[in-house]
Tab-separated table of C-alpha atoms in Angstrom:
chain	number	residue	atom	x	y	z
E	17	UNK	CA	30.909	44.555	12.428
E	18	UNK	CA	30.138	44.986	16.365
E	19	UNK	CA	32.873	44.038	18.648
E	20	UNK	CA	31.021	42.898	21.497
E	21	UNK	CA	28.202	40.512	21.580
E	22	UNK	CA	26.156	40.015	24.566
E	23	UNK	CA	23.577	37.868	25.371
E	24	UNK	CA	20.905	39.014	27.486
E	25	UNK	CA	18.199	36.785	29.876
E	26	UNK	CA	15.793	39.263	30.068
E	27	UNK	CA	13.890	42.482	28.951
E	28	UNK	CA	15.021	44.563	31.507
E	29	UNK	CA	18.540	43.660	31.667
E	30	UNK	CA	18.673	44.486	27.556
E	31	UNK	CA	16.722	47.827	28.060
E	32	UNK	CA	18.977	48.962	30.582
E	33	UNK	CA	22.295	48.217	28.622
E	34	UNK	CA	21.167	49.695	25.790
E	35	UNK	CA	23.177	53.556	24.950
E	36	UNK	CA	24.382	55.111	22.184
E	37	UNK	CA	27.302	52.600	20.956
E	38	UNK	CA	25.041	49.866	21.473
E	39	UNK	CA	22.362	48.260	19.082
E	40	UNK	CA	20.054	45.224	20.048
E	41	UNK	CA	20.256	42.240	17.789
E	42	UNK	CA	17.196	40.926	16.861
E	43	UNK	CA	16.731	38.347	13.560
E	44	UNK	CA	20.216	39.758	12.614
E	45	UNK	CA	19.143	40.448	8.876
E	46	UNK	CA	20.152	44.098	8.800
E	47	UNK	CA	22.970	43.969	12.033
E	48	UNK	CA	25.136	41.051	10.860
E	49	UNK	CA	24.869	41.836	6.830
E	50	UNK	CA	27.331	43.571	4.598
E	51	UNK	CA	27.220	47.479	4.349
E	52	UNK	CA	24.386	46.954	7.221
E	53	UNK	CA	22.939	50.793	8.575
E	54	UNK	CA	23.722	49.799	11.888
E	55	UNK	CA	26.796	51.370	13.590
E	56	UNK	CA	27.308	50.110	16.942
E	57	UNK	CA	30.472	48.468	18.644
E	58	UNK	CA	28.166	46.422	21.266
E	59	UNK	CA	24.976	44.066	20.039
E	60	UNK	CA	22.872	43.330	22.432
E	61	UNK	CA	21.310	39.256	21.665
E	62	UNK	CA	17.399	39.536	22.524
E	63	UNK	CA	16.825	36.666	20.907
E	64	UNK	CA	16.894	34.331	23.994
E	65	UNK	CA	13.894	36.608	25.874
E	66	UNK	CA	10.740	34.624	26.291
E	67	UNK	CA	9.276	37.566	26.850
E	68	UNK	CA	9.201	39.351	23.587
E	69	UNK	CA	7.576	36.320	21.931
E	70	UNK	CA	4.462	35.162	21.457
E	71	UNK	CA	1.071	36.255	19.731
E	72	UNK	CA	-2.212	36.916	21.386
E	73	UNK	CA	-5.388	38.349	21.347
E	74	UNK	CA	-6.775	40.813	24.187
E	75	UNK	CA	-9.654	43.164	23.879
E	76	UNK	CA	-9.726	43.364	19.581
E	77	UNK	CA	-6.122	43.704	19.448
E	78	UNK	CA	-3.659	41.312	18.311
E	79	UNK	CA	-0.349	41.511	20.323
E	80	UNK	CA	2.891	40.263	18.745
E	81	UNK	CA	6.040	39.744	20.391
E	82	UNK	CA	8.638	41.694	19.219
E	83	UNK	CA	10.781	39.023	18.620
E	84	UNK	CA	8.202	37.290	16.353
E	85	UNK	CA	9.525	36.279	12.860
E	86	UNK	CA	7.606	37.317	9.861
E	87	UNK	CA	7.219	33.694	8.928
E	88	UNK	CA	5.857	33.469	12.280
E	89	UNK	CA	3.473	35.754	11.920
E	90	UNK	CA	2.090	34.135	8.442
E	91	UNK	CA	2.154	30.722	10.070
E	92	UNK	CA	-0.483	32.489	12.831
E	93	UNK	CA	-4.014	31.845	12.918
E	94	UNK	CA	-4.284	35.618	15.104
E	95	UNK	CA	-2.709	37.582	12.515
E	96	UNK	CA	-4.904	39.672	11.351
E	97	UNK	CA	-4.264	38.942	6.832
E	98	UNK	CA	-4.021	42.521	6.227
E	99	UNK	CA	-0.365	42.002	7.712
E	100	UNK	CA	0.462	38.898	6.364
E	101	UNK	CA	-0.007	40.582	3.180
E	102	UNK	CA	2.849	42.917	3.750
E	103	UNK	CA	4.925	39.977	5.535
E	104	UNK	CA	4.599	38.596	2.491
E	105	UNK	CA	6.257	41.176	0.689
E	106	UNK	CA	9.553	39.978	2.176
E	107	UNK	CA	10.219	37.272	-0.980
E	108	UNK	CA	12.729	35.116	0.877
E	109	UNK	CA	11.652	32.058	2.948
E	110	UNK	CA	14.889	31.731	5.242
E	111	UNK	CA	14.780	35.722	6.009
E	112	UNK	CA	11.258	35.539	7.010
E	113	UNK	CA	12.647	32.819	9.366
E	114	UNK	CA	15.071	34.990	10.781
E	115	UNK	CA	13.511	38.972	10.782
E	116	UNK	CA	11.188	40.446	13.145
E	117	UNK	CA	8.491	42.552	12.962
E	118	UNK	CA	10.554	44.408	15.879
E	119	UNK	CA	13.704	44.514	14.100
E	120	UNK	CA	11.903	45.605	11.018
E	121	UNK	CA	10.203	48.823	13.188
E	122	UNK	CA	13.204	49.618	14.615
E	123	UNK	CA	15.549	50.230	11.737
E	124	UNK	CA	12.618	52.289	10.404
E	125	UNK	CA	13.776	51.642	6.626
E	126	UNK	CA	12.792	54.093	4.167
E	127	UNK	CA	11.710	50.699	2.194
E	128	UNK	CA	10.045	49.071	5.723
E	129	UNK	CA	8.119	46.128	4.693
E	130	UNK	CA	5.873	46.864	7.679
E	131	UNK	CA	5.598	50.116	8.412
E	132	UNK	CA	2.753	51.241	5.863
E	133	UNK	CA	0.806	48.862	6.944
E	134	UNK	CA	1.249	49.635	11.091
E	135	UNK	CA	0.662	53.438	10.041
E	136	UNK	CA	-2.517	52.057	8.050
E	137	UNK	CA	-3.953	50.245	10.549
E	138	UNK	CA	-3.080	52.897	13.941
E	139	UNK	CA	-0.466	49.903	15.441
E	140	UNK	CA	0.399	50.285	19.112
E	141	UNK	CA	3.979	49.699	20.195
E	142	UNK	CA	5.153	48.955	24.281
E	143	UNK	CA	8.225	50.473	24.695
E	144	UNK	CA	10.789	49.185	27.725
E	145	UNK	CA	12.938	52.521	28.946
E	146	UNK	CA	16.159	51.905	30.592
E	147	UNK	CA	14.553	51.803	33.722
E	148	UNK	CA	12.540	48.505	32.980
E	149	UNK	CA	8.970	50.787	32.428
E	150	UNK	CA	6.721	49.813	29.559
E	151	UNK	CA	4.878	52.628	27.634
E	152	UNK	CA	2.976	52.486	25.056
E	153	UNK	CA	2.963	54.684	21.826
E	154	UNK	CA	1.113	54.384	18.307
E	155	UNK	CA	4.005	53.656	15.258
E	156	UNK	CA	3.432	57.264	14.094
E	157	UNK	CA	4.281	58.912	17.610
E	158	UNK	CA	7.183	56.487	17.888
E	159	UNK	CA	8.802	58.059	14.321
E	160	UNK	CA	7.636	61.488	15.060
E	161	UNK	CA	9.624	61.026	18.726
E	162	UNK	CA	12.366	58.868	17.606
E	163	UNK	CA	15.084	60.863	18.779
E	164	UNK	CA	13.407	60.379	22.737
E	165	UNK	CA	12.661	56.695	22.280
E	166	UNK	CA	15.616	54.954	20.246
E	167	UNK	CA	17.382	53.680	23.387
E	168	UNK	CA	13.695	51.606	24.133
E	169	UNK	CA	13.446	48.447	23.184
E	170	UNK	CA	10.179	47.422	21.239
E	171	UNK	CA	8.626	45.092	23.442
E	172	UNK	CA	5.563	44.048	21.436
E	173	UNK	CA	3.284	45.621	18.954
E	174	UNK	CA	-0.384	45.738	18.890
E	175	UNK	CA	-2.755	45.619	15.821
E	176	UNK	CA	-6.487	45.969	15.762
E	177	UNK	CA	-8.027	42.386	14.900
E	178	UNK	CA	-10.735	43.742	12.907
E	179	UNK	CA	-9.270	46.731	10.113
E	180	UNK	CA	-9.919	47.211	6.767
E	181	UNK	CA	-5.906	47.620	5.403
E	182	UNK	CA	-5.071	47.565	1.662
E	183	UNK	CA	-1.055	47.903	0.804
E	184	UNK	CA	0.626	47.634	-2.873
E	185	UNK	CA	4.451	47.424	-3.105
E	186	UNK	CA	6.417	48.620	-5.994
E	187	UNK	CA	10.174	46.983	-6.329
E	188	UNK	CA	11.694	45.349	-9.329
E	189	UNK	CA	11.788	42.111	-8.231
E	190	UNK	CA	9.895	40.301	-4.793
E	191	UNK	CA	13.638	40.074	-3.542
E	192	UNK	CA	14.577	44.083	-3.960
E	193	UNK	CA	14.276	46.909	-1.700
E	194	UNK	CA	10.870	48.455	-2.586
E	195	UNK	CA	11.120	51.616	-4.123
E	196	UNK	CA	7.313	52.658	-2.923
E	197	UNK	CA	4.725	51.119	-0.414
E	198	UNK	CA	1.972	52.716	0.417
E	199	UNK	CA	-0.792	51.189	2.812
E	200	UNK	CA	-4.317	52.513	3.731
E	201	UNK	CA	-6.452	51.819	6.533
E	202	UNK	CA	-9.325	52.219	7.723
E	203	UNK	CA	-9.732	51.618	11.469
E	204	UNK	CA	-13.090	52.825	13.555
E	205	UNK	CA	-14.154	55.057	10.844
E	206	UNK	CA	-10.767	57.257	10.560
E	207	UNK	CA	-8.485	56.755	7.413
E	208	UNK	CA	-4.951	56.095	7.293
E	209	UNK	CA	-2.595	56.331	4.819
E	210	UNK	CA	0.982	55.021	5.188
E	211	UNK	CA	3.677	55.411	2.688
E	212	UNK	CA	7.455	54.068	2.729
E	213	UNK	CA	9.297	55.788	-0.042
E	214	UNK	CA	13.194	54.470	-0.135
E	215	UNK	CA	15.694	57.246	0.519
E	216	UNK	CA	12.484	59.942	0.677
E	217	UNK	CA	10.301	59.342	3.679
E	218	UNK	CA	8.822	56.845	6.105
E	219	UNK	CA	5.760	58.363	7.454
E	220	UNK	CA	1.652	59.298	8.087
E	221	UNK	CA	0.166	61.112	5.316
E	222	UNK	CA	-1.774	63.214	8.047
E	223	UNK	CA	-3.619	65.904	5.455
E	224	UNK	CA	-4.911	62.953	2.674
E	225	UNK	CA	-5.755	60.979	5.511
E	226	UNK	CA	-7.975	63.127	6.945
E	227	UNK	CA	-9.441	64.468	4.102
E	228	UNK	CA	-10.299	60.861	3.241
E	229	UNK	CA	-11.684	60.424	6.135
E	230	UNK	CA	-14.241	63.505	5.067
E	231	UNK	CA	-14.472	62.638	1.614
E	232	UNK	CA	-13.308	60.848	-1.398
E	233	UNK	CA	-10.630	62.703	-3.620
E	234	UNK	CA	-9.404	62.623	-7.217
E	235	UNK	CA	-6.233	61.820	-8.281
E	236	UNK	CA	-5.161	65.387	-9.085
E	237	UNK	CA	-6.168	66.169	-5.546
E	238	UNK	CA	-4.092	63.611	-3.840
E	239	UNK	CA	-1.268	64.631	-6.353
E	240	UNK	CA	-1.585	68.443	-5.271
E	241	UNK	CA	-1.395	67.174	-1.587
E	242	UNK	CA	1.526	64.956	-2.567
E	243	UNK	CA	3.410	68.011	-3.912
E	244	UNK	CA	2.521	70.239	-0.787
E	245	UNK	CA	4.267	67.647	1.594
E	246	UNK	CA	7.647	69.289	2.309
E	247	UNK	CA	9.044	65.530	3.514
E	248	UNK	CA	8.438	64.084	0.285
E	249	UNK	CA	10.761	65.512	-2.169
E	250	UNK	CA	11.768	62.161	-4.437
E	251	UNK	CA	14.653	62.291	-6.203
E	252	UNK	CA	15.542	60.909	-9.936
E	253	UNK	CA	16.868	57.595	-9.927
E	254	UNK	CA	16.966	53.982	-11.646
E	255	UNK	CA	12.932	53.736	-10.520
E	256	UNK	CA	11.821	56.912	-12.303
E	257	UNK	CA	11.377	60.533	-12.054
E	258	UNK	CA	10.152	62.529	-8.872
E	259	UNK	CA	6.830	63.767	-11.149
E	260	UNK	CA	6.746	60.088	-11.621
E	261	UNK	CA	6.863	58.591	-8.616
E	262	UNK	CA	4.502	61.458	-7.466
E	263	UNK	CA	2.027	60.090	-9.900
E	264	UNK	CA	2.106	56.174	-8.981
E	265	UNK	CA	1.712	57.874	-5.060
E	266	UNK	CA	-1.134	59.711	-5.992
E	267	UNK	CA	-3.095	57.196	-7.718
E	268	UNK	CA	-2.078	54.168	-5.589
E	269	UNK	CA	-3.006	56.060	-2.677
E	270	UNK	CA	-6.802	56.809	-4.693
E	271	UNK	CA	-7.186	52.972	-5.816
E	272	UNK	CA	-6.481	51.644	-1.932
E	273	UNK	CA	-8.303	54.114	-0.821
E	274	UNK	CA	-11.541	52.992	-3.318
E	275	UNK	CA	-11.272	49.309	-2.085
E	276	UNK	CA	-10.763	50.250	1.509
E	277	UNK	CA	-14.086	52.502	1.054
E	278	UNK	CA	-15.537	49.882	-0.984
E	279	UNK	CA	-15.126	47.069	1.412
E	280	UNK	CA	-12.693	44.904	-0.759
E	281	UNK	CA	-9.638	43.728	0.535
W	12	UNK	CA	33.773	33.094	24.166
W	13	UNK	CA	32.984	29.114	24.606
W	14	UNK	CA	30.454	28.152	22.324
W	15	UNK	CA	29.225	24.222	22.621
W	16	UNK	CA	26.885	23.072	20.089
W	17	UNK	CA	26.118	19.971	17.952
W	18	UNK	CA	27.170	20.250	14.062
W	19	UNK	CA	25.843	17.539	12.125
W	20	UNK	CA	25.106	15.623	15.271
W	21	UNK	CA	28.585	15.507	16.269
W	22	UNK	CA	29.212	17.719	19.966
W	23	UNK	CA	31.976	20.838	18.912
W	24	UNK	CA	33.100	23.203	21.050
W	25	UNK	CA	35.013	26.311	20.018
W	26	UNK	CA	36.574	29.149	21.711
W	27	UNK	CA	36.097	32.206	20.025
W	28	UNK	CA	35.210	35.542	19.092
W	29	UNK	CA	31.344	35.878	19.530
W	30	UNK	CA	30.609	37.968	17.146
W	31	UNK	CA	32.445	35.905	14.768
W	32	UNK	CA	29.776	34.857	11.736
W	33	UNK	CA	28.431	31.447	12.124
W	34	UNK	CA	29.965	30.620	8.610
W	35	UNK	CA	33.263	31.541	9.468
W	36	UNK	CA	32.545	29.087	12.390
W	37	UNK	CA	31.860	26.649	10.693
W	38	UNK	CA	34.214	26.298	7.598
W	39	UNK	CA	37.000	26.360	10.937
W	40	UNK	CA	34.656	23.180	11.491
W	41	UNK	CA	35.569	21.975	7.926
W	42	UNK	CA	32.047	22.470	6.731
W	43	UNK	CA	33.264	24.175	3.355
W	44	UNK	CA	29.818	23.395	1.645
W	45	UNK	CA	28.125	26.314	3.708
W	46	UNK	CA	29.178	28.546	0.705
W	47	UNK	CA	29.196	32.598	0.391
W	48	UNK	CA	28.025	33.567	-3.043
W	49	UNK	CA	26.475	37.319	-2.210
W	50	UNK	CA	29.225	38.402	0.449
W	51	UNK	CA	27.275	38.361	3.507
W	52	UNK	CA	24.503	40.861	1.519
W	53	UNK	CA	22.278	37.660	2.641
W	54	UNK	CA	20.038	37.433	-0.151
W	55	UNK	CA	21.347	34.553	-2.462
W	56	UNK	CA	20.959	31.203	-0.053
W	57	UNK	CA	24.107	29.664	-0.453
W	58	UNK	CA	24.887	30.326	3.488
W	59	UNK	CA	21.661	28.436	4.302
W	60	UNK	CA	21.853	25.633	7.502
W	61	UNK	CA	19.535	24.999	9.911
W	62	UNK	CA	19.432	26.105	13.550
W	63	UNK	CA	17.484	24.104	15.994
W	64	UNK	CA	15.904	22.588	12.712
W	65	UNK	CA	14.978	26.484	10.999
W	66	UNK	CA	16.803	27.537	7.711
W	67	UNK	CA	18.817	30.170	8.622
W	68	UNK	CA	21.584	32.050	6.543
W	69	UNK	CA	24.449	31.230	8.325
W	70	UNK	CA	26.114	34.561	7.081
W	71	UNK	CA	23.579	36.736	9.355
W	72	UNK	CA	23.981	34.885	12.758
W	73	UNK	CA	26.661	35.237	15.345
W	74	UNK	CA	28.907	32.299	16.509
W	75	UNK	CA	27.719	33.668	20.009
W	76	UNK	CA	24.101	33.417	19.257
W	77	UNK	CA	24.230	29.215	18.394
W	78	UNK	CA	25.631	28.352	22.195
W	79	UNK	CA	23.868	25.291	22.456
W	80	UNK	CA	21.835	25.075	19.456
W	81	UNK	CA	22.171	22.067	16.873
W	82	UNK	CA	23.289	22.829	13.304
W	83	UNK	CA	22.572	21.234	10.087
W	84	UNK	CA	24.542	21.723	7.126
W	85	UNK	CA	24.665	20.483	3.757
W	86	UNK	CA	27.921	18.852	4.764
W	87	UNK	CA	26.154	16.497	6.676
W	88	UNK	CA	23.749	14.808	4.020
W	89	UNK	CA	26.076	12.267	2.242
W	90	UNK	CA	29.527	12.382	0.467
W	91	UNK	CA	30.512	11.738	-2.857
W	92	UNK	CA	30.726	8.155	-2.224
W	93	UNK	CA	27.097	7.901	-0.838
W	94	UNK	CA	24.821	10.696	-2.134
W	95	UNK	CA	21.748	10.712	-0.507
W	96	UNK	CA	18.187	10.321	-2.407
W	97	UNK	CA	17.938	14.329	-2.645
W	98	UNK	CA	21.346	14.944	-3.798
W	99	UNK	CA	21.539	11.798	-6.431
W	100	UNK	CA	17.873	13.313	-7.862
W	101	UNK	CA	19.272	16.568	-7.876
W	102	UNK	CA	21.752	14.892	-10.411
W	103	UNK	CA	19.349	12.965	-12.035
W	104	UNK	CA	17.427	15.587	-13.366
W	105	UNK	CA	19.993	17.900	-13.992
W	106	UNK	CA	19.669	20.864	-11.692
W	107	UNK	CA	22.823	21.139	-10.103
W	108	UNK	CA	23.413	24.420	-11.903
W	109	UNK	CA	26.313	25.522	-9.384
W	110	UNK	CA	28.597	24.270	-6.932
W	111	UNK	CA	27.346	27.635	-4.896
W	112	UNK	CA	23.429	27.169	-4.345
W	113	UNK	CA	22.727	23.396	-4.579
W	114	UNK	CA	24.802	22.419	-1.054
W	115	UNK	CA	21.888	24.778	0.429
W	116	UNK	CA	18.976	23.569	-2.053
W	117	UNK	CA	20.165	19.816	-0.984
W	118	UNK	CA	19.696	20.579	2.637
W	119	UNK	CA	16.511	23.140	2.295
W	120	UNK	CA	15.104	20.078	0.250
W	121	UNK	CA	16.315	17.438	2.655
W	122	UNK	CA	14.416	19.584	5.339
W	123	UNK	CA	11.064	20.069	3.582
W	124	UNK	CA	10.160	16.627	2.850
W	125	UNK	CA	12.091	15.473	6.338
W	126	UNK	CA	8.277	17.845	7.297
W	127	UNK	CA	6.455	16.618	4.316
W	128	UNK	CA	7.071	13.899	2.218
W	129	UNK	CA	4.364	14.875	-0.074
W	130	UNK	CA	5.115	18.782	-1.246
W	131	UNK	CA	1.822	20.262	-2.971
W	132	UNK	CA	3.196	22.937	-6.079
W	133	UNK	CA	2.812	25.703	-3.679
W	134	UNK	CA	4.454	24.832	-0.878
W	135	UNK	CA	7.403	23.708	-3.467
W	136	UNK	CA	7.502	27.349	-4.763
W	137	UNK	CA	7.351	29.076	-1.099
W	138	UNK	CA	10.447	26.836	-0.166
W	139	UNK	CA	12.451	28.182	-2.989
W	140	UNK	CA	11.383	31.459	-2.715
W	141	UNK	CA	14.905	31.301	-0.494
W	142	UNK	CA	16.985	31.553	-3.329
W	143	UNK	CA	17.579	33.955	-5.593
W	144	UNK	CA	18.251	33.624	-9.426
W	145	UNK	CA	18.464	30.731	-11.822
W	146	UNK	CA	18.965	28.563	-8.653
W	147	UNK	CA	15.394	29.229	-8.177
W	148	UNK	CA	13.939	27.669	-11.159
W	149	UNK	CA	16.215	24.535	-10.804
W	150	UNK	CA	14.854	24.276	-7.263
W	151	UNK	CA	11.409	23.853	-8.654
W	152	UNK	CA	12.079	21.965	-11.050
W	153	UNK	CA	13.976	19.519	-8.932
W	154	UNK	CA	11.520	18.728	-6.519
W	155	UNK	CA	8.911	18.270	-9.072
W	156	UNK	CA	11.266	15.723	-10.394
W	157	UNK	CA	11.591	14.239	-6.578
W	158	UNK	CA	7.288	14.127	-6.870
W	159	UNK	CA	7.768	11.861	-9.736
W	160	UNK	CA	10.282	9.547	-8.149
C-alpha cells in the first residue's frame, strides 16, 4: 500500500508530480487491491479532474476521457460497439463502475481488457508531460516507447467512429484474468491485429497484419508467423501448452480476420 | 487527513490516514456489514456501498478519495427489528446463502429498484454480474422472487 495520497485539482498539477515513486490513481481497481503490480509510495487521486472526463465526437473520432469508467463507456450512445464489446469482457458490474479505460492502458496488463481492441482499431492516446504539453501517440507507439512516456499521464484516448473490430476472449470464467485476447481491425483499408497474451506479450502483430492487409492467409500460415515472433514464447501452464495456445492464436486470429473481411461484426 | 462525509445520511468526520481503505473507515464507523470475503483481491462483492449513489467496492477506494462524498451501506437499510421489503424477501425466498454477500446484494438490490422498480430479466442478471459465486445465482433468483411480490 502507498503511503501518501494526494489529491490533485487539475491535469497539470498531476502530470507534473508524477516521478518514479509515484503512481496516479485512477478507478483504484489494480492500485488499492491485494498483491496489486503497482509499487509506488505516493498515489496521485485524478479522479476529481473534470478534465479527463467526458466523451465526444470530433472529425470521425470518438474521444474518451481518460477517467471514463468502462460502465461509462457502455452506457454511451458515442461509443463506437466494437469497444463495448471488449468493456464487456470485464464480468463485474461494480468494477466497471470504478475502472477506466485510462487506468486499464496504463497498467498495460498482459491480460488488458482493452488493449487488443485499441491496437485493432489504430487508437490515439494525448499524453500530458510534466511540463503540462499534450502529445499525441497511437497505443502501439505508446508500448513500443513506454520507457519515455510512463511519467505522462493519459489524458484521453481517441477511437475511429466508423471501424470494422472483431475481439474473442479466452478465460475460464467472465470474472478471470483472460489467458488470450486477440482483436482485429480493420480501419481505412489497413488490418490490425492485437493480441494480449497473460504473462507472454501485449502487443501489434505487425507481420500478420500486414500480410492481411495484402491477402488472406491459412491457418498454418498465421501459425508459422506465430512461431517466428521472438516476443511470443508462451509458456505451459493451467490454460494449456505453448503449441496449444499457438494454435487457438493462429486460428482465432484467421476466424476474426474472415468476419472482419467479410463485413460481419 | 480530515475527511467529512455523510454515512447513511448521518454527517461523520474522521481524522485519518488517507490512504486508509474506505472499509477500514468505515467498520471504525461501526458499519460491520461492509464485509471482506476475498481480502481486498476485489472480486467477490461483499465490500460493495455506494459512493455518491454508484456501487463501489469499498475495499478499492481510499478514505482520502470520499472527502465529501455520501456513502450508502448495507448498514443503513433496516435492523433486525425492522427489515426492510428487500431484506425480509431476501428471507422469504430463501437466498440469504451467507452472512458475507447478502449485506451487499441487500443494498445493490435496494439501489436497482430505488432506479427501477420494474427490473426486466436482463437488467436483473447485469446487476448481479457484481458478485461472484453461488451468491450470484441467489441474487437472481431473489429478485425474480421481488418481481412476483
Amino acid at each position: 500500500m502507498a503511503e501518501k495520497l494526494v489529491i490533485a485539482s487539475s491535469a497539470k498539477e498531476a502530470a507534473a508530480l508524477k516521478n518514479s515513486k509515484s503512481a496516479f490513481l485512477a478507478g483504484g481497481t489494480e492500485d488499492n487491491r491485494l498483491n496489486s503490480t503497482v509499487d509506488a509510495k505516493t498515489l496521485i487521486s485524478i479522479g476529481r479532474i473534470a478534465d479527463l472526463d467526458g466523451i465526444t465526437k470530433k472529425d470521425g473520432c470518438i474521444r474518451i476521457g481518460a477517467m471514463t469508467t468502462f460502465q461509462e463507456m457502455l452506457d454511451s450512445s458515442l461509443v463506437p460497439d466494437y469497444l463495448k464489446d471488449a468493456c464487456r469482457f470485464m464480468g463485474s458490474r461494480t468494477k466497471r463502475n470504478m475502472a477506466t479505460v485510462g487506468g486499464n492502458i496504463a497498467l498495460r496488463r498482459t491480460d488488458s481488457y482493452l488493449y487488443p481492441t485499441l491496437i485493432a482499431s489504430h487508437a490515439v492516446l494525448e499524453l500530458m508531460d510534466a511540463k503540462g504539453e499534450v502529445s499525441e501517440r497511437c497505443v502501439c507507439c505508446y508500448l513500443k516507447r513506454y520507457d519515455e512516456l510512463k511519467d505522462c499521464l493519459i489524458v484521453a484516448v481517441n477511437v475511429p467512429q466508423k471501424a470494422s473490430v472483431v475481439s474473442k476472449r479466452y478465460a475460464n470464467t467472465v470474472q478471470s484474468h483472460a489467458v488470450l485476447t486477440v482483436s482485429v481491425g480493420e480501419v481505412e483499408g489497413k488490418i490490425r491485429v492485437g493480441v494480449a497474451a497473460k504473462n507472454t506479450a501485449l502487443k501489434s502483430l505487425c507481420d500478420i497484419s500486414e500480410a492481411l492487409s495484402q491477402k488472406d492467409l491459412s491457418d498454418d500460415e498465421i501459425k508459422k508467423m506465430i512461431e517466428a515472433d521472438k516476443d511470443l514464447r508462451f509458456e505451459s501452464d493451467i490454460f494449456g501448452s505453448p503449441e496449444y495456445k499457438r494454435y487457438l492464436l493462429a486460428v482465432t486470429i484467421s476466424d476474426l480476420a474472415k468476419k472482419v473481411k467479410g463485413g460481419k461484426r | 487527513m480530515r475527511i467529512d462525509c455523510i454515512i447513511n445520511g448521518k454527517n461523520r468526520s474522521f481524522d485519518i490516514d488517507p490512504t486508509m481503505r474506505l472499509r477500514d473507515m468505515l467498520l471504525i464507523n461501526g458499519n460491520f456489514a461492509v464485509r471482506d470475503s476475498d481480502d481486498c483481491e476485489g472480486f467477490c462483492g461483499s465490500d460493495t456501498v455506494l459512493v455518491d449513489g454508484t456501487p463501489v467496492y469499498a475495499n478499492l477506494v481510499l478514505a482520502g478519495e470520499v472527502n465529501g462524498c455520501e456513502i450508502r451501506t448495507p448498514d443503513g437499510l433496516g435492523n433486525s427489528q425492522h427489515l426492510t421489503i428487500v431484506q425480509q424477501a431476501m428471507i422469504d425466498a430463501g437466498v440469504v446463502q451467507s452472512a458475507y454477500n447478502a449485506p451487499a446484494a441487500a443494498l445493490l438490490l435496494t439501489w436497482l429498484l430505488e432506479k427501477n422498480p420494474n427490473p426486466s430479466k436482463e437488467e436483473i442478471g447485469k446487476e448481479s454480474e457484481s458478485f461472484q459465486g453461488g451468491d450470484q445465482g441467489c441474487l437472481k433468483r431473489n429478485l425474480h422472487q421481488r418481481r412476483r411480490l
